[in-house]
Coordinates of N, CA and C in Angstrom, one line a residue:
A1 N 0.9 -1.2 0.0 CA 0.0 0.0 0.0 C 0.9 1.2 0.0
G2 N 0.4 2.3 0.5 CA 1.2 3.6 0.5 C 1.0 4.4 -0.7
L3 N 1.6 5.6 -0.7 CA 1.4 6.5 -1.8 C 2.7 6.7 -2.7
G4 N 3.7 5.8 -2.5 CA 4.9 5.9 -3.3 C 4.8 6.1 -4.8
G5 N 3.8 5.4 -5.3 CA 3.6 5.4 -6.8 C 2.7 6.6 -7.2
I6 N 2.2 7.4 -6.2 CA 1.3 8.5 -6.6 C 1.9 9.8 -6.2
V7 N 2.5 9.9 -5.0 CA 3.1 11.2 -4.5 C 4.6 11.2 -4.6
R8 N 5.1 12.3 -5.1 CA 6.5 12.4 -5.3 C 7.0 13.6 -4.5
S9 N 8.0 13.4 -3.7 CA 8.7 14.4 -2.9 C 9.9 14.9 -3.6
A10 N 10.2 16.2 -3.5 CA 11.4 16.7 -4.2 C 12.2 17.5 -3.2
P11 N 13.5 17.7 -3.4 CA 14.3 18.5 -2.5 C 14.0 20.0 -2.8
A12 N 14.4 20.9 -1.9 CA 14.2 22.3 -2.1 C 14.8 22.8 -3.4
V13 N 14.1 23.7 -4.0 CA 14.5 24.4 -5.3 C 14.3 25.9 -5.2
P14 N 14.9 26.7 -6.0 CA 14.6 28.1 -6.0 C 13.1 28.4 -6.2
H15 N 12.6 29.5 -5.7 CA 11.2 29.8 -5.8 C 10.6 29.8 -7.2
A16 N 11.3 30.3 -8.2 CA 10.8 30.4 -9.5 C 10.6 28.9 -10.1
E17 N 11.5 28.1 -9.7 CA 11.4 26.6 -10.1 C 10.2 26.0 -9.4
A18 N 10.0 26.3 -8.1 CA 8.9 25.7 -7.4 C 7.6 26.1 -8.0
V19 N 7.4 27.4 -8.4 CA 6.2 27.9 -9.0 C 6.0 27.2 -10.4
S20 N 7.0 27.0 -11.1 CA 6.9 26.3 -12.4 C 6.4 24.8 -12.2
R21 N 7.0 24.2 -11.2 CA 6.5 22.8 -10.8 C 5.1 22.8 -10.4
Q22 N 4.7 23.8 -9.6 CA 3.3 23.9 -9.2 C 2.3 23.9 -10.4
V23 N 2.6 24.8 -11.3 CA 1.8 24.9 -12.5 C 1.7 23.6 -13.3
A24 N 2.8 22.9 -13.3 CA 2.9 21.6 -14.1 C 2.3 20.4 -13.4
A25 N 2.1 20.5 -12.1 CA 1.7 19.4 -11.3 C 0.2 19.0 -11.6
N26 N -0.1 17.7 -11.4 CA -1.4 17.2 -11.5 C -2.3 17.7 -10.4
A27 N -1.7 17.8 -9.2 CA -2.4 18.3 -8.0 C -1.4 18.8 -7.0
L28 N -1.8 19.7 -6.1 CA -0.9 20.2 -5.1 C -1.4 19.9 -3.7
L29 N -0.5 19.6 -2.8 CA -0.8 19.2 -1.4 C -0.5 20.3 -0.4
L30 N -1.4 20.6 0.4 CA -1.2 21.7 1.4 C -1.7 21.2 2.7
L31 N -0.8 21.1 3.7 CA -1.1 20.6 5.0 C -1.1 21.7 6.1
D32 N -2.1 21.7 7.0 CA -2.1 22.6 8.1 C -1.3 21.9 9.2
A33 N -0.3 22.7 9.7 CA 0.6 22.2 10.8 C -0.2 21.9 12.0
G34 N -1.3 22.6 12.2 CA -2.2 22.3 13.4 C -1.7 22.7 14.7
G35 N -0.7 23.5 14.8 CA -0.2 23.9 16.1 C -1.1 25.0 16.7
P36 N -0.7 25.4 17.9 CA -1.5 26.5 18.6 C -1.5 27.8 17.7
G37 N -2.6 28.4 17.5 CA -2.7 29.6 16.7 C -2.8 29.4 15.2
S38 N -2.7 28.1 14.7 CA -2.7 27.9 13.3 C -4.1 28.2 12.7
E39 N -5.1 28.2 13.5 CA -6.5 28.6 13.0 C -6.6 30.1 12.7
L40 N -5.6 30.9 13.2 CA -5.6 32.3 12.9 C -4.8 32.7 11.7
T41 N -4.2 31.8 11.1 CA -3.3 32.2 9.9 C -3.7 31.5 8.7
V42 N -3.4 32.1 7.5 CA -3.6 31.5 6.2 C -2.2 31.5 5.6
P43 N -1.6 30.4 5.2 CA -0.3 30.4 4.6 C -0.2 31.0 3.2
G44 N 0.8 31.7 3.0 CA 1.0 32.3 1.6 C 1.0 31.3 0.5
K45 N 1.4 30.1 0.9 CA 1.4 29.0 -0.1 C 0.0 28.7 -0.7
L46 N -1.0 28.9 0.1 CA -2.4 28.8 -0.4 C -2.6 29.7 -1.6
F47 N -2.2 30.9 -1.5 CA -2.4 31.9 -2.6 C -1.5 31.5 -3.8
E48 N -0.3 31.0 -3.6 CA 0.5 30.5 -4.7 C -0.2 29.4 -5.4
Y49 N -0.8 28.5 -4.6 CA -1.5 27.3 -5.2 C -2.7 27.8 -6.0
L50 N -3.4 28.7 -5.5 CA -4.6 29.3 -6.2 C -4.2 29.9 -7.5
A51 N -3.1 30.6 -7.5 CA -2.6 31.2 -8.8 C -2.1 30.1 -9.8
A52 N -1.7 29.0 -9.3 CA -1.3 27.9 -10.2 C -2.5 27.2 -10.9
R53 N -3.7 27.4 -10.4 CA -4.9 26.9 -11.0 C -4.9 25.4 -11.1
R54 N -4.4 24.7 -10.1 CA -4.3 23.3 -10.1 C -5.2 22.8 -9.0
P55 N -5.7 21.5 -9.0 CA -6.4 21.0 -7.9 C -5.6 21.0 -6.6
I56 N -6.2 21.4 -5.5 CA -5.5 21.4 -4.2 C -6.1 20.4 -3.3
L57 N -5.2 19.5 -2.8 CA -5.6 18.6 -1.7 C -5.1 19.2 -0.4
A58 N -6.0 19.5 0.5 CA -5.6 20.2 1.7 C -6.2 19.6 2.9
R59 N -5.5 19.6 4.0 CA -6.0 19.4 5.3 C -6.0 20.8 5.9
A60 N -7.2 21.5 5.9 CA -7.2 22.9 6.1 C -8.1 23.3 7.3
S61 N -7.6 24.4 8.0 CA -8.4 24.9 9.1 C -9.6 25.7 8.5
P62 N -10.6 26.0 9.3 CA -11.7 26.8 8.8 C -11.3 28.2 8.2
T63 N -10.2 28.8 8.8 CA -9.7 30.0 8.3 C -9.2 29.9 6.9
W64 N -8.5 28.8 6.6 CA -8.0 28.6 5.2 C -9.2 28.4 4.3
Q65 N -10.2 27.7 4.7 CA -11.3 27.4 3.8 C -12.0 28.7 3.5
A66 N -12.2 29.6 4.5 CA -12.8 30.9 4.2 C -12.0 31.7 3.3
A67 N -10.7 31.8 3.4 CA -9.8 32.5 2.5 C -9.9 32.0 1.1
Y68 N -10.0 30.7 1.0 CA -10.1 30.0 -0.3 C -11.4 30.4 -1.0
R69 N -12.5 30.4 -0.2 CA -13.8 30.7 -0.8 C -13.8 32.2 -1.2
R70 N -13.2 33.1 -0.5 CA -13.2 34.5 -0.9 C -12.4 34.7 -2.1
A71 N -11.2 34.1 -2.2 CA -10.4 34.2 -3.4 C -11.1 33.6 -4.6
E72 N -11.7 32.4 -4.5 CA -12.4 31.8 -5.6 C -13.6 32.6 -6.0
T73 N -14.3 33.2 -5.1 CA -15.5 34.1 -5.5 C -15.0 35.3 -6.3
R74 N -13.9 35.9 -5.8 CA -13.3 37.0 -6.6 C -12.9 36.6 -8.0
R75 N -12.3 35.5 -8.1 CA -11.8 35.0 -9.4 C -13.0 34.8 -10.3
R76 N -14.1 34.2 -9.8 CA -15.3 33.9 -10.6 C -16.0 35.2 -11.0
L77 N -16.0 36.2 -10.1 CA -16.6 37.5 -10.5 C -15.8 38.2 -11.5
Q78 N -14.5 38.1 -11.4 CA -13.7 38.8 -12.5 C -13.9 38.1 -13.8
H79 N -14.0 36.8 -13.8 CA -14.3 36.1 -15.0 C -15.6 36.5 -15.7
L80 N -16.6 36.6 -14.8 CA -17.9 37.0 -15.3 C -17.9 38.4 -15.9
R81 N -17.1 39.3 -15.3 CA -17.0 40.7 -15.7 C -16.1 40.8 -16.9
G82 N -15.4 39.8 -17.2 CA -14.4 39.8 -18.3 C -13.2 40.6 -18.0
T83 N -12.8 40.7 -16.7 CA -11.6 41.4 -16.4 C -10.5 40.5 -16.0

């Protein structure tokens, strides 16, 4: 069993390369560390992932979910307005 044939881990790369890999990925994984106060923060990585326009698999706090819904609503409204 396991995810070895599905999930691939890579060493650290420069930011521009990481963004290129995000855009090329089939899906992106975002995990909430779950420590004290984590429900009060939204990681910048969430916004990078939204910009990559790839499916996001996330273990997310309610704060992240609310930020995602707001960003997705803005994106859809911009699309409808043609901007």
